[in-house]
Amino acid sequence: MDLARRTTADPLLRLLSHAFATTYHRPPEAVWRAPYAFRVSASAVPSGPPRTGTGPPGDWFAAAGHYVDVAVAPRADGMLRCASLNHPAEDAELPLTGPAVRAPAWAARPYAALRTLAAAGCGRGGADLQLNAPLPGSVGLPVAEPLECAVALAVADVHAGRGAGAPTRAQLARLLGAAVPGDDGLRRAVLFARAGHLLTADGRTHQPLRTPDGAADPCLLLLTARPAPGEDPDTSESAAATAAPAGTPTPAATATPAATGSRSATGLATAVREALGAGAVSAWWPGTRPGRGVLLLVPANRRAAVRAAAVEAFLRCDLPVPRVLRITLAAAARREG
């Protein structure tokens, strides 16, 4: 049954399926959902069970309970037609074999990923795609790797049995890593994550996320500074990036904001200090570089206090109330319909 008509389906998936049918005049053959992924600084993770992987200690990775969705139907003419709910005024028609053509910025990485799959013998016939990445980039969760994985899984799925067999997820991870610059740890989190667990960069070791007191139900809050009135979002993000060194467990807690004096960076630094004082265990940047979003590890019984302290810090700095988004550790990408 078409997801657009399934009353029990997630409203975002119903909307995506309806948009696909409206754009391409046929229902999608499959709908895939891939979680956003993020880094967890090694210094921010309380000690847990020993690792069994062979890689050196480093950052952990995890999948968030917020998703990138892809609706897809196969083609047989070697073309990729691509549309996005996030860019309704733009669409693209792109060849998967032969010389590549210029794609819109939002479709460039999925296009590169699917050309790599086609070169490996998977999905050469092409596809119609409709994408939805509902969280804005300013939130701070990386979207490129989840989107690439979702598109690759969806196209490989609908072309299974049409020529070469579908690659395994491990093969997809290697193909995508070779095709598109990005973070392999984030890709493995999208492809192999377990609910409630962290994952090592090599994808071999999972560990439950716990607070130092051993509580099995910690809370992750994503705290994101909104640009102050009259402040350029790009400038504020650059300033926030210098508010604390990347990889420190308490970004902005002890560092000073940029010399350019970004008010948002100042607010974020103040809010992190207040959140740690209100009971947050640690804080870190979720992506490969600092930005305007900081993840806070919080004991469940301190969630309300930490949220209130962060919001009050921004208000004292005469700044807009920040976004405070609850993050759960989700399982890997899956087919929804």
Tab-separated table of C-alpha atoms in Angstrom:
chain	number	residue	atom	x	y	z
A	1	MET	CA	0.000	0.000	0.000
A	2	ASP	CA	1.266	3.480	-0.893
A	3	LEU	CA	2.579	5.228	2.245
A	4	ALA	CA	0.769	8.406	1.218
A	5	ARG	CA	-2.536	6.600	1.876
A	6	ARG	CA	-1.448	4.717	5.010
A	7	THR	CA	-3.075	6.607	7.864
A	8	THR	CA	-0.837	4.979	10.482
A	9	ALA	CA	2.407	6.012	8.742
A	10	ASP	CA	4.622	8.846	9.928
A	11	PRO	CA	3.193	12.127	8.559
A	12	LEU	CA	6.587	13.090	7.094
A	13	LEU	CA	6.736	9.815	5.174
A	14	ARG	CA	3.188	10.287	3.932
A	15	LEU	CA	4.072	13.798	2.767
A	16	LEU	CA	7.205	12.536	1.019
A	17	SER	CA	5.316	9.769	-0.769
A	18	HIS	CA	2.604	12.193	-1.847
A	19	ALA	CA	5.212	14.649	-3.169
A	20	PHE	CA	6.907	11.835	-5.088
A	21	ALA	CA	3.636	10.802	-6.748
A	22	THR	CA	2.837	14.419	-7.590
A	23	THR	CA	6.279	15.023	-9.092
A	24	TYR	CA	6.724	11.772	-11.029
A	25	HIS	CA	3.089	10.690	-11.616
A	26	ARG	CA	3.606	7.279	-10.021
A	27	PRO	CA	3.991	6.073	-6.438
A	28	PRO	CA	7.447	5.302	-5.053
A	29	GLU	CA	8.566	1.689	-5.066
A	30	ALA	CA	10.411	2.094	-1.763
A	31	VAL	CA	10.859	4.646	1.012
A	32	TRP	CA	14.006	4.607	3.129
A	33	ARG	CA	14.757	6.414	6.369
A	34	ALA	CA	18.335	7.107	7.537
A	35	PRO	CA	19.219	8.709	10.882
A	36	TYR	CA	21.260	11.842	11.238
A	37	ALA	CA	24.627	10.919	12.742
A	38	PHE	CA	27.025	12.709	15.065
A	39	ARG	CA	30.371	12.436	16.798
A	40	VAL	CA	30.805	11.914	20.516
A	41	SER	CA	34.135	13.151	21.821
A	42	ALA	CA	36.124	10.355	23.460
A	43	SER	CA	36.800	12.602	26.442
A	44	ALA	CA	33.070	13.130	26.888
A	45	VAL	CA	32.178	9.432	27.158
A	46	PRO	CA	32.235	7.946	30.658
A	47	SER	CA	34.288	4.795	30.972
A	48	GLY	CA	32.398	1.686	29.980
A	49	PRO	CA	33.023	-1.878	28.848
A	50	PRO	CA	36.427	-2.404	27.254
A	51	ARG	CA	36.605	-2.120	23.486
A	52	THR	CA	36.969	-5.255	21.443
A	53	GLY	CA	37.874	-3.472	18.200
A	54	THR	CA	41.433	-3.308	16.969
A	55	GLY	CA	41.453	0.415	16.145
A	56	PRO	CA	43.078	3.027	18.370
A	57	PRO	CA	40.935	4.884	20.899
A	58	GLY	CA	39.180	7.903	19.427
A	59	ASP	CA	35.859	9.581	19.033
A	60	TRP	CA	32.680	7.555	19.156
A	61	PHE	CA	29.765	7.917	16.752
A	62	ALA	CA	26.021	7.513	17.065
A	63	ALA	CA	22.770	7.822	15.139
A	64	ALA	CA	20.161	10.367	16.200
A	65	GLY	CA	16.431	9.770	16.374
A	66	HIS	CA	15.846	12.338	13.616
A	67	TYR	CA	15.844	11.218	10.015
A	68	VAL	CA	16.601	11.879	6.364
A	69	ASP	CA	13.967	10.258	4.139
A	70	VAL	CA	14.180	9.136	0.513
A	71	ALA	CA	11.396	7.914	-1.785
A	72	VAL	CA	12.558	6.090	-4.915
A	73	ALA	CA	11.412	4.239	-8.011
A	74	PRO	CA	13.747	2.645	-10.569
A	75	ARG	CA	14.310	3.797	-14.129
A	76	ALA	CA	15.844	2.006	-17.104
A	77	ASP	CA	17.317	4.883	-19.140
A	78	GLY	CA	20.402	5.602	-17.039
A	79	MET	CA	19.075	8.945	-15.756
A	80	LEU	CA	18.673	10.237	-12.223
A	81	ARG	CA	15.735	12.565	-11.650
A	82	CYS	CA	15.996	14.196	-8.265
A	83	ALA	CA	13.710	16.515	-6.296
A	84	SER	CA	13.688	17.689	-2.680
A	85	LEU	CA	11.017	18.903	-0.291
A	86	ASN	CA	13.677	21.247	1.081
A	87	HIS	CA	14.303	22.874	-2.327
A	88	PRO	CA	10.888	22.866	-4.011
A	89	ALA	CA	11.881	25.348	-6.713
A	90	GLU	CA	14.721	23.143	-7.988
A	91	ASP	CA	14.908	19.701	-9.521
A	92	ALA	CA	17.563	17.914	-11.543
A	93	GLU	CA	17.905	15.371	-14.333
A	94	LEU	CA	21.391	13.876	-14.331
A	95	PRO	CA	23.136	11.036	-16.226
A	96	LEU	CA	24.594	8.228	-14.116
A	97	THR	CA	27.018	7.060	-16.803
A	98	GLY	CA	29.170	8.982	-19.250
A	99	PRO	CA	30.334	12.532	-18.521
A	100	ALA	CA	28.977	13.997	-15.300
A	101	VAL	CA	27.001	17.242	-15.419
A	102	ARG	CA	26.682	20.008	-12.868
A	103	ALA	CA	24.098	19.234	-10.188
A	104	PRO	CA	22.403	21.660	-7.796
A	105	ALA	CA	24.387	22.012	-4.583
A	106	TRP	CA	21.856	20.004	-2.552
A	107	ALA	CA	22.018	17.098	-5.049
A	108	ALA	CA	25.764	17.081	-5.745
A	109	ARG	CA	26.814	14.535	-3.125
A	110	PRO	CA	23.907	12.103	-3.721
A	111	TYR	CA	24.690	12.362	-7.438
A	112	ALA	CA	28.358	11.517	-6.859
A	113	ALA	CA	27.387	8.595	-4.633
A	114	LEU	CA	24.975	7.137	-7.210
A	115	ARG	CA	27.468	7.540	-10.063
A	116	THR	CA	29.913	5.498	-7.978
A	117	LEU	CA	27.288	2.808	-7.433
A	118	ALA	CA	26.521	2.778	-11.161
A	119	ALA	CA	30.216	2.376	-11.981
A	120	ALA	CA	30.241	-0.634	-9.628
A	121	GLY	CA	27.311	-2.148	-11.544
A	122	CYS	CA	24.508	-1.189	-9.155
A	123	GLY	CA	21.617	1.042	-10.195
A	124	ARG	CA	22.889	1.875	-13.661
A	125	GLY	CA	19.330	2.052	-14.955
A	126	GLY	CA	18.745	5.213	-12.934
A	127	ALA	CA	16.070	6.318	-10.519
A	128	ASP	CA	13.486	8.915	-9.617
A	129	LEU	CA	14.191	10.324	-6.150
A	130	GLN	CA	12.378	12.604	-3.728
A	131	LEU	CA	14.393	13.703	-0.688
A	132	ASN	CA	13.551	15.222	2.673
A	133	ALA	CA	16.092	16.360	5.276
A	134	PRO	CA	13.850	18.183	7.775
A	135	LEU	CA	16.442	19.532	10.220
A	136	PRO	CA	18.191	22.696	8.987
A	137	GLY	CA	21.945	22.675	8.700
A	138	SER	CA	22.165	25.384	11.356
A	139	VAL	CA	21.042	22.868	13.992
A	140	GLY	CA	24.526	21.362	13.874
A	141	LEU	CA	23.903	17.706	12.991
A	142	PRO	CA	25.785	16.661	9.827
A	143	VAL	CA	23.396	15.781	6.976
A	144	ALA	CA	25.706	14.877	4.054
A	145	GLU	CA	26.609	11.355	5.144
A	146	PRO	CA	23.053	10.344	6.180
A	147	LEU	CA	21.692	11.615	2.867
A	148	GLU	CA	24.307	9.747	0.827
A	149	CYS	CA	23.644	6.524	2.714
A	150	ALA	CA	19.868	6.859	2.407
A	151	VAL	CA	20.052	7.462	-1.344
A	152	ALA	CA	22.516	4.610	-1.903
A	153	LEU	CA	20.468	2.128	0.139
A	154	ALA	CA	17.235	3.132	-1.581
A	155	VAL	CA	18.572	2.882	-5.135
A	156	ALA	CA	20.408	-0.379	-4.441
A	157	ASP	CA	17.195	-1.779	-2.968
A	158	VAL	CA	14.923	-1.024	-5.938
A	159	HIS	CA	17.523	-2.303	-8.402
A	160	ALA	CA	18.117	-5.576	-6.533
A	161	GLY	CA	17.462	-8.371	-9.007
A	162	ARG	CA	17.966	-6.040	-11.971
A	163	GLY	CA	21.484	-6.975	-13.019
A	164	ALA	CA	24.190	-7.031	-10.358
A	165	GLY	CA	23.116	-7.931	-6.846
A	166	ALA	CA	22.725	-5.223	-4.223
A	167	PRO	CA	25.959	-4.460	-2.344
A	168	THR	CA	26.126	-5.203	1.361
A	169	ARG	CA	26.194	-2.320	3.800
A	170	ALA	CA	29.902	-2.861	4.358
A	171	GLN	CA	30.472	-2.632	0.610
A	172	LEU	CA	28.338	0.495	0.442
A	173	ALA	CA	30.427	2.087	3.193
A	174	ARG	CA	33.617	1.404	1.228
A	175	LEU	CA	32.139	2.640	-2.055
A	176	LEU	CA	30.850	5.852	-0.513
A	177	GLY	CA	34.113	6.464	1.321
A	178	ALA	CA	35.990	6.226	-1.968
A	179	ALA	CA	33.474	8.292	-3.923
A	180	VAL	CA	32.706	11.331	-1.794
A	181	PRO	CA	34.877	13.126	0.761
A	182	GLY	CA	33.292	12.823	4.151
A	183	ASP	CA	33.402	11.204	7.559
A	184	ASP	CA	33.520	7.404	7.431
A	185	GLY	CA	32.617	7.184	11.121
A	186	LEU	CA	29.379	9.063	10.494
A	187	ARG	CA	28.575	6.787	7.538
A	188	ARG	CA	29.103	3.678	9.648
A	189	ALA	CA	26.830	5.097	12.329
A	190	VAL	CA	24.090	5.568	9.716
A	191	LEU	CA	24.589	2.044	8.375
A	192	PHE	CA	25.338	0.024	11.524
A	193	ALA	CA	24.166	1.882	14.639
A	194	ARG	CA	22.221	0.178	17.416
A	195	ALA	CA	19.571	1.968	19.435
A	196	GLY	CA	20.982	3.295	22.694
A	197	HIS	CA	24.587	2.571	21.711
A	198	LEU	CA	27.721	4.360	20.582
A	199	LEU	CA	29.864	2.976	17.774
A	200	THR	CA	33.609	3.138	17.180
A	201	ALA	CA	34.875	4.718	13.953
A	202	ASP	CA	35.750	1.310	12.477
A	203	GLY	CA	32.221	0.054	13.112
A	204	ARG	CA	33.389	-2.955	15.138
A	205	THR	CA	32.510	-2.018	18.711
A	206	HIS	CA	29.257	-0.850	20.311
A	207	GLN	CA	28.913	0.535	23.820
A	208	PRO	CA	25.797	1.680	25.686
A	209	LEU	CA	25.764	5.365	26.521
A	210	ARG	CA	25.774	5.890	30.289
A	211	THR	CA	26.443	8.713	32.713
A	212	PRO	CA	29.382	8.456	35.154
A	213	ASP	CA	27.088	7.164	37.905
A	214	GLY	CA	26.145	4.240	35.646
A	215	ALA	CA	22.607	5.390	34.916
A	216	ALA	CA	21.339	3.599	31.828
A	217	ASP	CA	18.942	6.349	30.761
A	218	PRO	CA	21.036	9.474	30.110
A	219	CYS	CA	19.693	12.341	28.076
A	220	LEU	CA	21.365	14.105	25.165
A	221	LEU	CA	20.334	17.676	24.460
A	222	LEU	CA	21.404	19.514	21.318
A	223	LEU	CA	21.753	23.193	22.198
A	224	THR	CA	21.867	25.471	19.141
A	225	ALA	CA	22.382	29.220	19.137
A	226	ARG	CA	20.074	31.219	16.883
A	227	PRO	CA	21.679	34.219	15.134
A	228	ALA	CA	21.222	37.453	17.058
A	229	PRO	CA	19.204	40.207	15.349
A	230	GLY	CA	21.329	41.729	12.589
A	231	GLU	CA	23.931	38.961	12.830
A	232	ASP	CA	24.939	37.025	9.725
A	233	PRO	CA	24.349	33.277	10.388
A	234	ASP	CA	27.564	32.350	8.542
A	235	THR	CA	29.578	34.857	10.556
A	236	SER	CA	28.111	33.687	13.838
A	237	GLU	CA	28.917	30.080	12.991
A	238	SER	CA	32.518	30.978	12.144
A	239	ALA	CA	32.829	32.867	15.395
A	240	ALA	CA	31.339	30.000	17.379
A	241	ALA	CA	33.902	27.712	15.794
A	242	THR	CA	36.648	29.678	17.525
A	243	ALA	CA	34.883	29.837	20.874
A	244	ALA	CA	36.622	26.651	22.026
A	245	PRO	CA	39.065	24.137	20.569
A	246	ALA	CA	37.500	21.262	18.660
A	247	GLY	CA	37.338	18.013	20.579
A	248	THR	CA	37.366	19.512	24.056
A	249	PRO	CA	34.783	17.938	26.360
A	250	THR	CA	33.432	21.319	27.471
A	251	PRO	CA	33.474	23.583	24.391
A	252	ALA	CA	33.035	27.249	25.149
A	253	ALA	CA	32.999	26.537	28.873
A	254	THR	CA	36.425	28.030	29.535
A	255	ALA	CA	37.315	29.705	26.245
A	256	THR	CA	36.609	33.234	25.116
A	257	PRO	CA	34.534	34.072	22.063
A	258	ALA	CA	36.090	35.194	18.797
A	259	ALA	CA	37.830	38.522	18.508
A	260	THR	CA	35.099	39.584	16.100
A	261	GLY	CA	32.735	39.544	19.089
A	262	SER	CA	29.972	37.257	17.905
A	263	ARG	CA	27.067	37.656	20.310
A	264	SER	CA	25.792	34.175	19.501
A	265	ALA	CA	29.187	32.657	20.333
A	266	THR	CA	29.178	34.540	23.622
A	267	GLY	CA	25.692	33.292	24.390
A	268	LEU	CA	26.643	29.718	23.555
A	269	ALA	CA	29.737	29.889	25.767
A	270	THR	CA	27.678	31.269	28.645
A	271	ALA	CA	24.906	28.719	28.164
A	272	VAL	CA	27.347	25.802	28.187
A	273	ARG	CA	28.923	27.031	31.417
A	274	GLU	CA	25.495	27.363	32.995
A	275	ALA	CA	24.387	23.944	31.728
A	276	LEU	CA	27.465	22.279	33.218
A	277	GLY	CA	26.807	24.065	36.474
A	278	ALA	CA	23.187	22.845	36.420
A	279	GLY	CA	24.215	19.205	36.158
A	280	ALA	CA	25.243	18.461	32.562
A	281	VAL	CA	28.061	15.905	32.557
A	282	SER	CA	29.904	17.048	29.433
A	283	ALA	CA	29.541	19.005	26.195
A	284	TRP	CA	31.062	18.704	22.726
A	285	TRP	CA	30.612	19.653	19.086
A	286	PRO	CA	28.565	17.017	17.184
A	287	GLY	CA	30.264	17.424	13.792
A	288	THR	CA	33.762	17.317	12.408
A	289	ARG	CA	34.191	21.036	13.113
A	290	PRO	CA	32.788	23.442	15.688
A	291	GLY	CA	29.597	25.270	14.867
A	292	ARG	CA	26.554	26.746	16.554
A	293	GLY	CA	25.274	23.466	18.010
A	294	VAL	CA	26.638	21.760	21.130
A	295	LEU	CA	25.628	18.362	22.497
A	296	LEU	CA	25.122	18.056	26.247
A	297	LEU	CA	25.178	14.741	28.119
A	298	VAL	CA	22.699	15.111	30.969
A	299	PRO	CA	21.476	12.746	33.707
A	300	ALA	CA	17.780	12.155	33.168
A	301	ASN	CA	16.809	13.822	36.445
A	302	ARG	CA	18.693	17.041	35.519
A	303	ARG	CA	17.198	17.529	32.052
A	304	ALA	CA	14.702	20.244	33.011
A	305	ALA	CA	17.264	22.124	35.105
A	306	VAL	CA	19.891	22.067	32.359
A	307	ARG	CA	17.406	23.193	29.710
A	308	ALA	CA	16.209	26.074	31.911
A	309	ALA	CA	19.761	27.176	32.737
A	310	ALA	CA	20.762	27.260	29.065
A	311	VAL	CA	17.696	29.239	28.023
A	312	GLU	CA	18.124	31.723	30.888
A	313	ALA	CA	21.775	32.255	29.906
A	314	PHE	CA	20.758	33.326	26.404
A	315	LEU	CA	18.054	35.617	27.727
A	316	ARG	CA	20.531	37.302	30.084
A	317	CYS	CA	22.752	37.940	27.064
A	318	ASP	CA	19.747	39.548	25.310
A	319	LEU	CA	19.781	36.816	22.650
A	320	PRO	CA	16.994	34.773	21.044
A	321	VAL	CA	15.972	31.648	22.934
A	322	PRO	CA	18.168	28.801	21.626
A	323	ARG	CA	16.899	25.610	20.060
A	324	VAL	CA	17.032	22.759	22.586
A	325	LEU	CA	16.441	19.446	20.848
A	326	ARG	CA	16.229	16.074	22.609
A	327	ILE	CA	18.460	13.500	20.909
A	328	THR	CA	17.924	9.764	21.285
A	329	LEU	CA	20.406	7.152	20.103
A	330	ALA	CA	18.678	5.453	17.198
A	331	ALA	CA	19.195	2.331	15.123
A	332	ALA	CA	20.634	2.242	11.610
A	333	ALA	CA	18.913	3.154	8.343
A	334	ARG	CA	15.908	1.038	7.416
A	335	ARG	CA	13.273	0.610	4.745
A	336	GLU	CA	9.876	2.044	5.737
A	337	GLY	CA	7.754	1.065	2.773
